[in-house]
Coordinates of C-alpha atoms in Angstrom, one line a residue:
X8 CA 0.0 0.0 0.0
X9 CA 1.6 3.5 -1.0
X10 CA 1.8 5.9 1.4
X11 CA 2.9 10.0 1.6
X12 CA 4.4 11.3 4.1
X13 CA 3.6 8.7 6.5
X14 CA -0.3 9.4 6.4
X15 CA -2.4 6.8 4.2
X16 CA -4.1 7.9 0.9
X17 CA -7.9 8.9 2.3
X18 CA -6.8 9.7 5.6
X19 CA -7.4 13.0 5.9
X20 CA -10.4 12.8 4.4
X21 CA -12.0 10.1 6.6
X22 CA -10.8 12.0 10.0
X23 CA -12.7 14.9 8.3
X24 CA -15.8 12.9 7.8
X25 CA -15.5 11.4 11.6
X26 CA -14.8 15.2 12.8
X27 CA -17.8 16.3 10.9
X28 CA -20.1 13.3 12.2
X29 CA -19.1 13.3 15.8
X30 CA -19.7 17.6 15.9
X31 CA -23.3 16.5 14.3
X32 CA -24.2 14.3 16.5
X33 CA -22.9 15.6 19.5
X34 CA -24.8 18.9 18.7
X35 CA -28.5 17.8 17.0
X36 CA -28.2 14.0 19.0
X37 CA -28.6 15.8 22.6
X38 CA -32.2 16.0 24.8
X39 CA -30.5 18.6 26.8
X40 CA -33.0 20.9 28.8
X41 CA -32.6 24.6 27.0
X42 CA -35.9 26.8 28.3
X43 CA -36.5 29.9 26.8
X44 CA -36.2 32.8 29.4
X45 CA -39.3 35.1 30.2
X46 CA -39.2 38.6 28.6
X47 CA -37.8 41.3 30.6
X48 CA -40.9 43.5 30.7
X49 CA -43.6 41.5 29.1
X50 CA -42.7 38.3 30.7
X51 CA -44.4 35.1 29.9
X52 CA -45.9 37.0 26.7
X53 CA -44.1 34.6 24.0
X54 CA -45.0 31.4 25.8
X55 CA -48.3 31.8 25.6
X56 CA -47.9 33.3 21.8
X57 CA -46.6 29.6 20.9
X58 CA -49.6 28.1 22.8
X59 CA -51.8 30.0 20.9
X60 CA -50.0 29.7 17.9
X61 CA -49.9 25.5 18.7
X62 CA -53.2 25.3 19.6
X63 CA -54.0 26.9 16.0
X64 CA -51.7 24.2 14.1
X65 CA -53.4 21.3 16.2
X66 CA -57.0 22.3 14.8
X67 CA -55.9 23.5 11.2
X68 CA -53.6 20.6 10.6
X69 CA -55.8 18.0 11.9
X70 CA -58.8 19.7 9.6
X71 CA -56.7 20.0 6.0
X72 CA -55.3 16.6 6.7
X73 CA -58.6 14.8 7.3
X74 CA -60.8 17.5 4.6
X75 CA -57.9 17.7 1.7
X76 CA -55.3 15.6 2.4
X77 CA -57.5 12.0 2.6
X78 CA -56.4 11.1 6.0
X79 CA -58.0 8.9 8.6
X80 CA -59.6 12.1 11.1
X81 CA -57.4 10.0 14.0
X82 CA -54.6 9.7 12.2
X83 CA -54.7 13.3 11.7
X84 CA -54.8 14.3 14.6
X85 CA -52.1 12.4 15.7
X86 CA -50.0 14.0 13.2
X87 CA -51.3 17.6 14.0
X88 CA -50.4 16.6 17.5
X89 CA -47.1 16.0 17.0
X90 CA -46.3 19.2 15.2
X91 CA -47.9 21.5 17.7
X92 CA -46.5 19.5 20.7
X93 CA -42.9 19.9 19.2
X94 CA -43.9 24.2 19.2
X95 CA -44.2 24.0 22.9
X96 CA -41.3 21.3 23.4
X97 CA -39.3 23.9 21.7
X98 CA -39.7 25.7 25.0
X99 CA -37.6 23.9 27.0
X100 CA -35.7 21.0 24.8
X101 CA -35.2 22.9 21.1
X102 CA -33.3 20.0 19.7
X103 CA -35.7 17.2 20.2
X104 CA -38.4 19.3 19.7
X105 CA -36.9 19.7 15.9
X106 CA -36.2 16.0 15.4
X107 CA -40.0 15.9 16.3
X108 CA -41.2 18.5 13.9
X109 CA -38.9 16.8 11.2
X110 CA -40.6 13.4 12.0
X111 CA -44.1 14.5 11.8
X112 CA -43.4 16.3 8.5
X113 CA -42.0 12.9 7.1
X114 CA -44.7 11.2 8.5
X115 CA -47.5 13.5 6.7
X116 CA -45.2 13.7 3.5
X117 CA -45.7 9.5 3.3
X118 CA -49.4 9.2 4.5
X119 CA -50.3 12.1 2.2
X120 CA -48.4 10.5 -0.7
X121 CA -50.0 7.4 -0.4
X122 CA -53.9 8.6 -0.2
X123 CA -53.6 11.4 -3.1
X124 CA -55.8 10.9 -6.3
X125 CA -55.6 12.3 -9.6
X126 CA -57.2 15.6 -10.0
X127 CA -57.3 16.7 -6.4
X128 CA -53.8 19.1 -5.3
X129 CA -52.6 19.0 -1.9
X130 CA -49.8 20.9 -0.6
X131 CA -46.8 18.4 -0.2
X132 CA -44.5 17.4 1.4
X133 CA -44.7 20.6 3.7
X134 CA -48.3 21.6 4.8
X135 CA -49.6 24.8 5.7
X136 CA -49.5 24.3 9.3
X137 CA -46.6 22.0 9.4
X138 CA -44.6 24.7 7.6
X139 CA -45.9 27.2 10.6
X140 CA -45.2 24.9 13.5
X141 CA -41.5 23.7 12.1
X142 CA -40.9 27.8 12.1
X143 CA -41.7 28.3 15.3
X144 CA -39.3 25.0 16.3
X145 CA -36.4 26.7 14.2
X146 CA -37.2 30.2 15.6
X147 CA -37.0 28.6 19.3
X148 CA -33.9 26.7 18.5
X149 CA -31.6 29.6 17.0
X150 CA -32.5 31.5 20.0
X151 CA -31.2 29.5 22.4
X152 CA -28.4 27.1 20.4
X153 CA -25.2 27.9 19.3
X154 CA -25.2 29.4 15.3
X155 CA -23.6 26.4 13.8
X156 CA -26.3 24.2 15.5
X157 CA -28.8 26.2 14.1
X158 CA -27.1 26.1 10.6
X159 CA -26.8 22.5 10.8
X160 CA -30.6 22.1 11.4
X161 CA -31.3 24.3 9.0
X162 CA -28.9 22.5 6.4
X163 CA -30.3 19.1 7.6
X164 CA -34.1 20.2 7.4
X165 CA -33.1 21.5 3.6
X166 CA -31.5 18.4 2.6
X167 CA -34.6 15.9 3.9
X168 CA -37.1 18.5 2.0
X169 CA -35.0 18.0 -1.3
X170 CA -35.1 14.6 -0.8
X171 CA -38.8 14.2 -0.3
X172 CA -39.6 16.6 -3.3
X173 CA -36.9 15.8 -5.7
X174 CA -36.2 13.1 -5.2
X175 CA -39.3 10.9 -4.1
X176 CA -41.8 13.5 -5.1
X177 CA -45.5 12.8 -5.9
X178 CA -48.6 12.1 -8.6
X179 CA -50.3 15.0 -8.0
X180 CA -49.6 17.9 -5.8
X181 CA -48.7 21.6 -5.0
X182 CA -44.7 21.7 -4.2
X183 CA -44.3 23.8 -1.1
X184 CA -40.6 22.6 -0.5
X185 CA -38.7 25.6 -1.9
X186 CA -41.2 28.3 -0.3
X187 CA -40.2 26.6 2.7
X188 CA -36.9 26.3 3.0
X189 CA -36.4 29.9 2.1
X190 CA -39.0 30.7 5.5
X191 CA -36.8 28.3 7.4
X192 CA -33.5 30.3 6.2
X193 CA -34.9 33.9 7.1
X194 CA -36.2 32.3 10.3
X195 CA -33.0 30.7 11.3
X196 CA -31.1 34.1 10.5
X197 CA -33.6 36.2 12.6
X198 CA -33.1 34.0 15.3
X199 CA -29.3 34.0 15.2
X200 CA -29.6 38.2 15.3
X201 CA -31.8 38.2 18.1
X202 CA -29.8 35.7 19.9
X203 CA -26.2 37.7 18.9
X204 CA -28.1 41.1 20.1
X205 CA -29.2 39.6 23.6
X206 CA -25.5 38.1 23.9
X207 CA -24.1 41.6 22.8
X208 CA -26.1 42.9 25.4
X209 CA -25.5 40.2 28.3
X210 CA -21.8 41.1 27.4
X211 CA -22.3 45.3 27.5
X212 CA -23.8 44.5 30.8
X213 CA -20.9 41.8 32.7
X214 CA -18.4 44.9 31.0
X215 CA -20.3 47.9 32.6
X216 CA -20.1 45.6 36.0
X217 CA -16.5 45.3 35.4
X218 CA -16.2 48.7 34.8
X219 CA -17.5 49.7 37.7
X220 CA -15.3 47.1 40.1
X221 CA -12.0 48.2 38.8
X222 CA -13.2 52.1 39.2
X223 CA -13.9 51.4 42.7
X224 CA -10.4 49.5 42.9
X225 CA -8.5 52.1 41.3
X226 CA -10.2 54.5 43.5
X227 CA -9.4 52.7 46.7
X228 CA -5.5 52.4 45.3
X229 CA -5.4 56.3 44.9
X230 CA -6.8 56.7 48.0
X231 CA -4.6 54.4 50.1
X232 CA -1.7 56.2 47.9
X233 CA -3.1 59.6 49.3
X234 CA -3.0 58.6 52.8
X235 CA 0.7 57.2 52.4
X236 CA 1.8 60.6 50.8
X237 CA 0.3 62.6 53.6
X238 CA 2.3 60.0 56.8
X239 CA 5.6 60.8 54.9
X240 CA 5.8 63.8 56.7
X241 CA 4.7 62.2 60.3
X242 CA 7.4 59.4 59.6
X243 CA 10.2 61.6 58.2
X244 CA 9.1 63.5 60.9
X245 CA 10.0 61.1 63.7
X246 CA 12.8 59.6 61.9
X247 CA 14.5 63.2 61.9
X248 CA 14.3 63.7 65.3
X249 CA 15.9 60.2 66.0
X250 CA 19.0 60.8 63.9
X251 CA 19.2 64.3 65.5
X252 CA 19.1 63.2 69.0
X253 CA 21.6 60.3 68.4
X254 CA 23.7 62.8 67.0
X255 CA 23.3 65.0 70.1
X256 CA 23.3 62.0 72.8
X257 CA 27.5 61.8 73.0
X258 CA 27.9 65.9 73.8
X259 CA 25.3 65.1 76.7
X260 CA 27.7 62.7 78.4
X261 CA 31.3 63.2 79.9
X262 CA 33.6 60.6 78.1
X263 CA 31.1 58.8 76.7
X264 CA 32.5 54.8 76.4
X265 CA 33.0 54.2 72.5
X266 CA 30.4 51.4 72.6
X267 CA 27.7 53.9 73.0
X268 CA 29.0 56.4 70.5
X269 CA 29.1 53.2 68.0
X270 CA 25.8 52.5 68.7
X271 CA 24.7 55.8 68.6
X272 CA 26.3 56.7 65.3
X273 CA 25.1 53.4 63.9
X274 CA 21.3 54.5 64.7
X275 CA 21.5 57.9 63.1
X276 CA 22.9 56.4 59.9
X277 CA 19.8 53.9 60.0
X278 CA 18.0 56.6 60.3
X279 CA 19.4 58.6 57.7
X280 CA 19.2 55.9 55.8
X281 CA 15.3 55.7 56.0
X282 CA 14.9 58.9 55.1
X283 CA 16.7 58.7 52.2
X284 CA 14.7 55.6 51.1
X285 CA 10.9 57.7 52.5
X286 CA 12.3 60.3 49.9
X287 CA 12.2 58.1 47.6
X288 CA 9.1 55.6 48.3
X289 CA 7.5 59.6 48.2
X290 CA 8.8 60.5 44.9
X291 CA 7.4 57.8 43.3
X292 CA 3.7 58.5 45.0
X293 CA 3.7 62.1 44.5
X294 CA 4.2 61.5 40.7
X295 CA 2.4 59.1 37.8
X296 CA 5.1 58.8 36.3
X297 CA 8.2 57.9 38.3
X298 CA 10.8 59.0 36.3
X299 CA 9.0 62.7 35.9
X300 CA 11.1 65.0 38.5
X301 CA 8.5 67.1 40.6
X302 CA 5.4 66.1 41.4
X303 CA 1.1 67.2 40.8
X304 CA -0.5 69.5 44.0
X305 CA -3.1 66.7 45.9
X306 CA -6.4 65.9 45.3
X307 CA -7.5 68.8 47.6
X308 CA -4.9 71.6 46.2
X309 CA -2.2 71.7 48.6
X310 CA 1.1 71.7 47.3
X311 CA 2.8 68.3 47.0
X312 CA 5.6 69.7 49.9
X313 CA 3.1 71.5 52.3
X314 CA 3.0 70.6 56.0
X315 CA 0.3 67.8 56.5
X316 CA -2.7 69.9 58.2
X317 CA -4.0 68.9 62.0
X318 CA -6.7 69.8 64.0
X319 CA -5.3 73.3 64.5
X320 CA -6.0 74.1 61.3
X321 CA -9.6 72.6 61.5
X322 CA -11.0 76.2 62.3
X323 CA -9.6 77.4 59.2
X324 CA -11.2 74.8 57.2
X325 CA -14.6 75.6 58.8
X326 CA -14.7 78.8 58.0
X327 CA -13.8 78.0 54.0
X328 CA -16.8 76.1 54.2
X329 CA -18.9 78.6 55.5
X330 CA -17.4 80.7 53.1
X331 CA -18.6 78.6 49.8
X332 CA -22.0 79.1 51.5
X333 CA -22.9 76.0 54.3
X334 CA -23.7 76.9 57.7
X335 CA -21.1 75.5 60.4
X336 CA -21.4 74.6 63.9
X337 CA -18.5 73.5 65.2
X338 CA -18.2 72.0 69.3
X339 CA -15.7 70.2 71.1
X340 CA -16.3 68.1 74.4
X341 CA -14.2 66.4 77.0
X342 CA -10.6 67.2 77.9
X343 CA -7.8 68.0 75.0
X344 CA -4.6 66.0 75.3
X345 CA -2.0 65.8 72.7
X346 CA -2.7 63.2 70.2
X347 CA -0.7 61.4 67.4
X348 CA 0.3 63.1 63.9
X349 CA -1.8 60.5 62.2
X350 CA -5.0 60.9 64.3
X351 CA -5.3 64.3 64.0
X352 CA -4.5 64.4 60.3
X353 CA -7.2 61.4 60.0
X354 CA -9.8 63.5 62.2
X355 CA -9.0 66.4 59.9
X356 CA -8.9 64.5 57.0
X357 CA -12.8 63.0 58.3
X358 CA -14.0 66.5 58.5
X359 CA -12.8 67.8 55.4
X360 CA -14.7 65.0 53.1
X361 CA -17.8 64.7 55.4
X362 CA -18.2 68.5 54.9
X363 CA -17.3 68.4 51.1
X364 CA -19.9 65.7 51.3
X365 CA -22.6 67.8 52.4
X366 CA -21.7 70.9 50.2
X367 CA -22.0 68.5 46.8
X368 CA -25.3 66.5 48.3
X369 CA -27.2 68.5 50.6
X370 CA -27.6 72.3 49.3
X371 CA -29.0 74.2 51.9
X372 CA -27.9 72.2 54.6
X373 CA -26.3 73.0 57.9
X374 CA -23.6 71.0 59.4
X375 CA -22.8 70.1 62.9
X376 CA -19.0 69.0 63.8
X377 CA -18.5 67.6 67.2
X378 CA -15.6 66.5 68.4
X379 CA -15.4 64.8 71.5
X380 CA -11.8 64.0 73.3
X381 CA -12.1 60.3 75.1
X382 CA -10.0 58.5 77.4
X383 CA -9.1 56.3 74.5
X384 CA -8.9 58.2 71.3
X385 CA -11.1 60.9 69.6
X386 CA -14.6 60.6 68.2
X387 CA -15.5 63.0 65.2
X388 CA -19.2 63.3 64.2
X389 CA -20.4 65.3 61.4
X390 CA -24.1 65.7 61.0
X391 CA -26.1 67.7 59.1
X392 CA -30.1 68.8 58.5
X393 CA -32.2 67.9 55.1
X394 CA -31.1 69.3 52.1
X395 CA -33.3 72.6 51.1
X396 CA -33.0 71.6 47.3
X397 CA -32.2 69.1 45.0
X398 CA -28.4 68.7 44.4
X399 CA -26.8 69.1 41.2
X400 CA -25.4 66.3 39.7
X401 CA -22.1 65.8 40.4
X402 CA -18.7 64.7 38.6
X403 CA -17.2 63.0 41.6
X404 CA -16.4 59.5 42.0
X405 CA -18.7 58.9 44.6
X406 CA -16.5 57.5 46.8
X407 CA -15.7 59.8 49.7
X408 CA -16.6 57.1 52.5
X409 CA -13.9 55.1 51.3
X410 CA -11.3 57.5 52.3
X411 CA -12.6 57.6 55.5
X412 CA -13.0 53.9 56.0
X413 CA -9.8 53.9 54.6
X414 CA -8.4 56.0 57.3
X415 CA -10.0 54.8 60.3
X416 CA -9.3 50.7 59.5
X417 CA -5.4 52.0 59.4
X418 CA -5.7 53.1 63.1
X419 CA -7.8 50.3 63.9
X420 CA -11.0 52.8 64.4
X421 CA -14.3 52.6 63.7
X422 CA -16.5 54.6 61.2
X423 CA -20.4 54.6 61.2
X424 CA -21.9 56.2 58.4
X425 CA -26.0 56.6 58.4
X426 CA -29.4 58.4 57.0
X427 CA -31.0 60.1 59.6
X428 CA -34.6 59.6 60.3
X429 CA -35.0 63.3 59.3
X430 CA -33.7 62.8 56.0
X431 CA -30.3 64.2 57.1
X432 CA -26.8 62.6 57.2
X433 CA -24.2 61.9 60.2
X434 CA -20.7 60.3 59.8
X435 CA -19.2 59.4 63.2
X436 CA -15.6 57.7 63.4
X437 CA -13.7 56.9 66.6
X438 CA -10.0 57.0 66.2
X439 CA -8.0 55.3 69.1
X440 CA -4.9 57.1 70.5
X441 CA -2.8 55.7 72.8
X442 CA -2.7 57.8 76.2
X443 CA 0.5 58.0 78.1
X444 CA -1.2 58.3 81.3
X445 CA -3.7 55.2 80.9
X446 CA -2.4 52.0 80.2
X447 CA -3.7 50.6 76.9
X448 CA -6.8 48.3 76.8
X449 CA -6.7 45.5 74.2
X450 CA -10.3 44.8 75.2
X451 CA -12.9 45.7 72.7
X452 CA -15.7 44.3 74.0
X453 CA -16.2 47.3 75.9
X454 CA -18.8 50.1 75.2
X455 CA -19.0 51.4 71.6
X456 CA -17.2 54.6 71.7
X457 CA -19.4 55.6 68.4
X458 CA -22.7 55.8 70.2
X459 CA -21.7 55.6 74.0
X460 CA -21.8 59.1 75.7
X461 CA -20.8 57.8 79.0
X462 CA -17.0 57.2 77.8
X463 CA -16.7 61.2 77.7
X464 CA -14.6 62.9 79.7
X465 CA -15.9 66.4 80.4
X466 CA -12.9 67.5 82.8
X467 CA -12.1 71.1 81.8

């Protein structure tokens, strides 16, 4: 036996043919369930269309088979049953339901051809309402099946109407196989559209979701960013003030032992060290592009290099506010101690977006801040009253609250953000500090400093 290559003559050709078969009958040789979804606003409208419609093929088909076509009335009727129960089996199994369809139109095509006379026409091999019900079954089937499935039902339906017809044909009769296949063809492609535009659509949709999820992700990166540019300072801060008293440390001791100045020297180069790499870890937030020198103001306008603000700058804020045309209350409570860079730039931080917050979505508001200085930290609340007018629409993000959340989980806080029964807003966060003159309590099963007014301290 000759060979080519290795591959015997007629391979190719019969793995083609066994690819071809196996796709064919792993796609049309299937009872897989398939139901066709409810409509989105006229929901079960096109089920009971194709009752209707099947209950119409039942009595039509059964009449013109039993009136013109000769039949038996119960054999008729069978037949008639069979191609309107295939429409509703199309529901929920489409492939079955068009091996059914296809079944009863062979079955008509053979009982029809045997009981025609001369001189009496009947539409053959496809009958009025066997062409309407197998339709319907194609119509169901390309909505819910893959587009080469359809195509191969269509191409299989076309081939057993040739056959019939051309092939077998009759005495006597009205051809309705081309007429038909061409309806099957425009139904199949209708179907494919409609079933492309709904996937198009289902697509648009999982994208716009997707959308959405990495906004809010990028959003919560620039944010956590934000946060890291603004504790630069504190750390740099700290870490300047440990290299400056390590420095200082020998000249405060007469003859200092050389262990200790080794030490000493070794921690302000560490620290020195850190600086240098905070400088850098900074340039590379401050700017979008890393190798750009300099570096873009912050989200709220402050120059990239300014001071990081506290709460003594909160009355300065306030009065901006009132300024752009919101009505401040500001009140504090409890006795002030000194508190860490980081909560008092959080606590500012709060106020600043909770007021922003009510300036954007509550025009003609008035705003209450109240901070109140606990034992164990500091709790900010920021109410305010019912918005006078409807607010513009606005071009933010719409994600202030995760700045704050963002904020308070890094101090291991809490944040409580709620609609008042009013129709007003309040934003209270609790931001632990650690006291120098109370131990620390790693209890927090105690009261909730959020909503607890007993925790306050109201010592002058």
């Amino acid at each position: 036996m000759s060979r080519l290559g290795g591959v015997k003559p007629g391979g190719n050709a019969r793995a083609t043919g066994t690819r071809w078969w196996g796709m064919l009958r792993d796609d049309l040789w299937t009872a897989r369930v398939d139901p066709l979804p409810p409509s989105t606003w006229l929901r079960w409208l096109p089920h009971g269309i194709v009752f209707l419609a099947a209950l119409g093929v039942l009595l039509g088909d059964a009449a013109q088979l039993a009136d013109n076509g000769g039949l038996d009335p119960g054999l008729a009727f069978l037949i008639a049953l069979g191609q309107s129960g295939a429409m509703i089996l199309a529901l929920w199994r489409p492939v079955p339901a068009w091996w059914l369809s296809l079944a009863a139109m062979l079955v008509t095509a053979t009982a029809v051809r045997a009981a025609m006379v001369d001189g009496h026409k009947f539409t053959w091999p496809w009958t009025a309402a066997g062409l309407i019900a197998h339709l319907f079954v194609l119509l169901l089937l390309g909505l819910r099946v893959r587009t080469r499935v359809s195509l191969e039902a269509l191409g299989l339906t076309a081939l057993v109407t040739y056959v019939v017809q051309g092939l077998l044909g009759a005495r006597d009769y009205q051809p309705t196989g081309l007429v038909a296949v061409i309806l099957f063809a425009v139904a199949v492609v209708l179907a494919i559209a409609l079933r492309g535009r709904r996937e198009a659509r289902s697509q648009l949709r999982e994208q716009t979701s997707l959308t959405v999820e990495e906004r809010a992700r990028r959003t919560l990166l620039e944010e956590r960013s934000r946060i890291a540019r603004e504790l630069h300072d504190v750390v740099a801060h700290h870490m300047s003030v440990i290299s400056i008293q390590a420095q200082v440390a020998p000249h405060l001791v007469e003859n200092p032992p050389d262990e200790l100045k080794e030490n000493l020297a070794g921690i302000r180069q560490n620290a020195l060290e850190a600086l240098t790499e905070l400088r850098r870890v900074l340039g590379v937030l401050r700017s979008e592009d890393p190798g750009t020198p300099g570096a873009a103001p912050d989200r709220d306008g402050t120059a990239p290099h300014a001071p990081q603000p506290t709460l003594d700058r909160l009355d300065a804020l306030v009065e901006n506010t009132r300024a752009a045309g919101l009505t401040v209350t500001v009140e504090h409570s409890g006795r002030r101690r000194p508190l860490p860079p980081g909560v008092e730039l959080s606590a500012y931080r709060i106020v600043q977006e909770a007021l922003s917050n009510v300036l954007r979505h509550a025009p003609g508001a008035t705003a209450r801040v109240h901070l109140t200085h606990l034992p164990a930290g500091l709790r900010v609340d920021v109410a305010n009253t019912p918005p006078t007018r409807a607010p513009a629409p606005s071009q933010g993000a719409g994600h202030g609250l995760l700045g704050m959340r963002e904020r308070v989980a890094m101090l291991d806080g809490r944040l409580r953000a709620e609609r008042l029964p009013d129709g007003g807003y309040r934003v209270t966060a609790f931001l632990p500090a650690d006291d120098p003159d109370r131990p620390p309590d790693p209890s927090t099963d105690g009261p909730d400093p959020l909503t607890d007014h007993s925790l306050e301290d109201d010592t002058p």
